[in-house]
Amino acid sequence: MSDEYVLLIHEPNWDPDSMTPEQWREGMAGHQAFQEAVVAAGERILAMNALQAIAKATKITPQSGGEPLITDGPFGETREVVTGFYSFTASSPEQARELAALVPTGGWVELYPVLVLDFAR
């Protein structure tokens, strides 16, 4: 039985609007190779997407007893940002790590096993 994992992609400088068509094709080829490796391993991609640049993001901070604080990006304390994600299955933590290592990035990726919530308990 396969478990679900979420992989967060971090990039130090991510602005998809500034990428040339060639840079975009090269990056997408690497992501296509990752997706093909997941399928070749007998697993599935459950969800995936790239995110817009940090300048288009919004930070929402809950405030006790009041309205949430809403701040538009970019955020001064942020150096690297989450630029995309995958949700995929893997038969073991080792397989999940091996597959995650194939994701192209100029930064790093974080891999999390998904905690399946059982609200019927």
PDB file of C-alpha atoms in Angstrom:
ATOM      1  CA  MET A   1       0.000   0.000   0.000  1.00  0.00           C
ATOM      2  CA  SER A   2       1.305   3.420  -0.948  1.00  0.00           C
ATOM      3  CA  ASP A   3       1.342   6.457   1.316  1.00  0.00           C
ATOM      4  CA  GLU A   4       0.875  10.070   0.252  1.00  0.00           C
ATOM      5  CA  TYR A   5       3.679  12.618   0.383  1.00  0.00           C
ATOM      6  CA  VAL A   6       3.774  16.361  -0.242  1.00  0.00           C
ATOM      7  CA  LEU A   7       6.901  17.901  -1.664  1.00  0.00           C
ATOM      8  CA  LEU A   8       7.471  21.667  -1.427  1.00  0.00           C
ATOM      9  CA  ILE A   9       9.888  23.244  -3.889  1.00  0.00           C
ATOM     10  CA  HIS A  10      11.963  26.206  -2.637  1.00  0.00           C
ATOM     11  CA  GLU A  11      13.792  28.545  -4.990  1.00  0.00           C
ATOM     12  CA  PRO A  12      16.046  31.444  -3.988  1.00  0.00           C
ATOM     13  CA  ASN A  13      14.947  33.628  -6.928  1.00  0.00           C
ATOM     14  CA  TRP A  14      11.641  32.781  -8.564  1.00  0.00           C
ATOM     15  CA  ASP A  15      10.036  35.069 -11.097  1.00  0.00           C
ATOM     16  CA  PRO A  16       8.369  33.071 -13.872  1.00  0.00           C
ATOM     17  CA  ASP A  17       7.658  36.302 -15.788  1.00  0.00           C
ATOM     18  CA  SER A  18      11.404  36.904 -16.241  1.00  0.00           C
ATOM     19  CA  MET A  19      12.186  33.434 -17.627  1.00  0.00           C
ATOM     20  CA  THR A  20      13.051  33.028 -21.285  1.00  0.00           C
ATOM     21  CA  PRO A  21      11.142  30.405 -23.281  1.00  0.00           C
ATOM     22  CA  GLU A  22      14.311  28.271 -23.294  1.00  0.00           C
ATOM     23  CA  GLN A  23      14.682  28.463 -19.495  1.00  0.00           C
ATOM     24  CA  TRP A  24      11.023  27.531 -19.129  1.00  0.00           C
ATOM     25  CA  ARG A  25      11.372  24.519 -21.470  1.00  0.00           C
ATOM     26  CA  GLU A  26      14.498  23.312 -19.649  1.00  0.00           C
ATOM     27  CA  GLY A  27      12.773  23.558 -16.262  1.00  0.00           C
ATOM     28  CA  MET A  28       9.636  21.833 -17.486  1.00  0.00           C
ATOM     29  CA  ALA A  29      11.695  18.997 -19.013  1.00  0.00           C
ATOM     30  CA  GLY A  30      13.122  18.279 -15.567  1.00  0.00           C
ATOM     31  CA  HIS A  31       9.664  18.243 -14.020  1.00  0.00           C
ATOM     32  CA  GLN A  32       8.384  15.962 -16.779  1.00  0.00           C
ATOM     33  CA  ALA A  33      11.242  13.553 -15.997  1.00  0.00           C
ATOM     34  CA  PHE A  34      10.231  13.534 -12.302  1.00  0.00           C
ATOM     35  CA  GLN A  35       6.594  12.855 -13.198  1.00  0.00           C
ATOM     36  CA  GLU A  36       7.598  10.004 -15.513  1.00  0.00           C
ATOM     37  CA  ALA A  37       9.803   8.508 -12.775  1.00  0.00           C
ATOM     38  CA  VAL A  38       6.866   8.486 -10.343  1.00  0.00           C
ATOM     39  CA  VAL A  39       4.686   6.651 -12.879  1.00  0.00           C
ATOM     40  CA  ALA A  40       7.514   4.259 -13.791  1.00  0.00           C
ATOM     41  CA  ALA A  41       7.809   3.399 -10.077  1.00  0.00           C
ATOM     42  CA  GLY A  42       4.134   2.369 -10.117  1.00  0.00           C
ATOM     43  CA  GLU A  43       3.044   5.425  -8.134  1.00  0.00           C
ATOM     44  CA  ARG A  44       0.787   8.410  -8.842  1.00  0.00           C
ATOM     45  CA  ILE A  45       0.982  12.193  -8.919  1.00  0.00           C
ATOM     46  CA  LEU A  46      -2.096  13.351  -6.976  1.00  0.00           C
ATOM     47  CA  ALA A  47      -1.675  17.118  -7.395  1.00  0.00           C
ATOM     48  CA  MET A  48       0.968  19.567  -8.593  1.00  0.00           C
ATOM     49  CA  ASN A  49       1.408  23.169  -9.536  1.00  0.00           C
ATOM     50  CA  ALA A  50       3.828  26.056  -9.751  1.00  0.00           C
ATOM     51  CA  LEU A  51       3.141  29.195  -7.740  1.00  0.00           C
ATOM     52  CA  GLN A  52       3.256  32.803  -8.868  1.00  0.00           C
ATOM     53  CA  ALA A  53       6.130  35.056  -7.778  1.00  0.00           C
ATOM     54  CA  ILE A  54       6.277  36.171  -4.118  1.00  0.00           C
ATOM     55  CA  ALA A  55       5.285  39.709  -5.162  1.00  0.00           C
ATOM     56  CA  LYS A  56       1.808  38.337  -5.921  1.00  0.00           C
ATOM     57  CA  ALA A  57       1.434  36.499  -2.584  1.00  0.00           C
ATOM     58  CA  THR A  58      -0.536  37.535   0.499  1.00  0.00           C
ATOM     59  CA  LYS A  59       0.381  36.766   4.113  1.00  0.00           C
ATOM     60  CA  ILE A  60      -2.529  36.451   6.552  1.00  0.00           C
ATOM     61  CA  THR A  61      -1.657  36.546  10.249  1.00  0.00           C
ATOM     62  CA  PRO A  62      -4.442  35.832  12.759  1.00  0.00           C
ATOM     63  CA  GLN A  63      -4.758  38.421  15.534  1.00  0.00           C
ATOM     64  CA  SER A  64      -6.241  37.454  18.875  1.00  0.00           C
ATOM     65  CA  GLY A  65      -9.591  39.171  19.289  1.00  0.00           C
ATOM     66  CA  GLY A  66      -9.423  41.153  16.069  1.00  0.00           C
ATOM     67  CA  GLU A  67      -9.276  41.152  12.319  1.00  0.00           C
ATOM     68  CA  PRO A  68      -6.404  39.224  10.727  1.00  0.00           C
ATOM     69  CA  LEU A  69      -3.361  41.215   9.612  1.00  0.00           C
ATOM     70  CA  ILE A  70      -3.068  41.047   5.817  1.00  0.00           C
ATOM     71  CA  THR A  71       0.271  41.871   4.173  1.00  0.00           C
ATOM     72  CA  ASP A  72       1.023  41.843   0.447  1.00  0.00           C
ATOM     73  CA  GLY A  73       4.293  40.319  -0.762  1.00  0.00           C
ATOM     74  CA  PRO A  74       7.140  40.433  -1.155  1.00  0.00           C
ATOM     75  CA  PHE A  75       7.920  39.811   2.482  1.00  0.00           C
ATOM     76  CA  GLY A  76      11.122  41.320   3.910  1.00  0.00           C
ATOM     77  CA  GLU A  77      11.960  38.288   6.047  1.00  0.00           C
ATOM     78  CA  THR A  78      11.699  35.901   3.081  1.00  0.00           C
ATOM     79  CA  ARG A  79      14.823  34.904   1.188  1.00  0.00           C
ATOM     80  CA  GLU A  80      13.678  31.660  -0.376  1.00  0.00           C
ATOM     81  CA  VAL A  81      10.083  30.963  -1.204  1.00  0.00           C
ATOM     82  CA  VAL A  82       7.903  27.972  -1.967  1.00  0.00           C
ATOM     83  CA  THR A  83       7.560  28.040  -5.734  1.00  0.00           C
ATOM     84  CA  GLY A  84       5.593  24.863  -6.335  1.00  0.00           C
ATOM     85  CA  PHE A  85       4.484  21.543  -4.955  1.00  0.00           C
ATOM     86  CA  TYR A  86       3.719  17.936  -5.732  1.00  0.00           C
ATOM     87  CA  SER A  87       1.464  15.521  -3.917  1.00  0.00           C
ATOM     88  CA  PHE A  88       2.346  11.956  -4.861  1.00  0.00           C
ATOM     89  CA  THR A  89       2.279   8.400  -3.604  1.00  0.00           C
ATOM     90  CA  ALA A  90       5.224   6.211  -2.676  1.00  0.00           C
ATOM     91  CA  SER A  91       5.422   2.694  -1.282  1.00  0.00           C
ATOM     92  CA  SER A  92       8.041   3.598   1.336  1.00  0.00           C
ATOM     93  CA  PRO A  93       9.800   6.622   2.809  1.00  0.00           C
ATOM     94  CA  GLU A  94      12.954   5.544   0.990  1.00  0.00           C
ATOM     95  CA  GLN A  95      11.169   5.503  -2.362  1.00  0.00           C
ATOM     96  CA  ALA A  96       9.621   8.905  -1.617  1.00  0.00           C
ATOM     97  CA  ARG A  97      13.087  10.356  -0.897  1.00  0.00           C
ATOM     98  CA  GLU A  98      14.564   8.811  -4.053  1.00  0.00           C
ATOM     99  CA  LEU A  99      11.778  10.270  -6.184  1.00  0.00           C
ATOM    100  CA  ALA A 100      11.910  13.670  -4.450  1.00  0.00           C
ATOM    101  CA  ALA A 101      15.628  13.915  -5.218  1.00  0.00           C
ATOM    102  CA  LEU A 102      14.727  13.974  -8.932  1.00  0.00           C
ATOM    103  CA  VAL A 103      12.789  17.258  -8.741  1.00  0.00           C
ATOM    104  CA  PRO A 104      14.811  20.021 -10.405  1.00  0.00           C
ATOM    105  CA  THR A 105      15.459  23.074  -8.245  1.00  0.00           C
ATOM    106  CA  GLY A 106      18.037  25.803  -7.797  1.00  0.00           C
ATOM    107  CA  GLY A 107      17.247  25.646  -4.084  1.00  0.00           C
ATOM    108  CA  TRP A 108      15.888  22.630  -2.230  1.00  0.00           C
ATOM    109  CA  VAL A 109      12.789  20.544  -1.670  1.00  0.00           C
ATOM    110  CA  GLU A 110      11.028  19.562   1.547  1.00  0.00           C
ATOM    111  CA  LEU A 111       9.279  16.199   1.738  1.00  0.00           C
ATOM    112  CA  TYR A 112       6.441  15.556   4.176  1.00  0.00           C
ATOM    113  CA  PRO A 113       4.436  12.380   4.735  1.00  0.00           C
ATOM    114  CA  VAL A 114       0.746  13.279   4.767  1.00  0.00           C
ATOM    115  CA  LEU A 115      -1.124  12.763   8.016  1.00  0.00           C
ATOM    116  CA  VAL A 116      -4.427  11.183   7.037  1.00  0.00           C
ATOM    117  CA  LEU A 117      -7.123  12.735   9.199  1.00  0.00           C
ATOM    118  CA  ASP A 118      -9.837  10.391  10.386  1.00  0.00           C
ATOM    119  CA  PHE A 119     -12.706  12.546  11.589  1.00  0.00           C
ATOM    120  CA  ALA A 120     -14.808   9.458  12.410  1.00  0.00           C
ATOM    121  CA  ARG A 121     -12.709   8.651  15.505  1.00  0.00           C
TER     122      ARG A 121
END
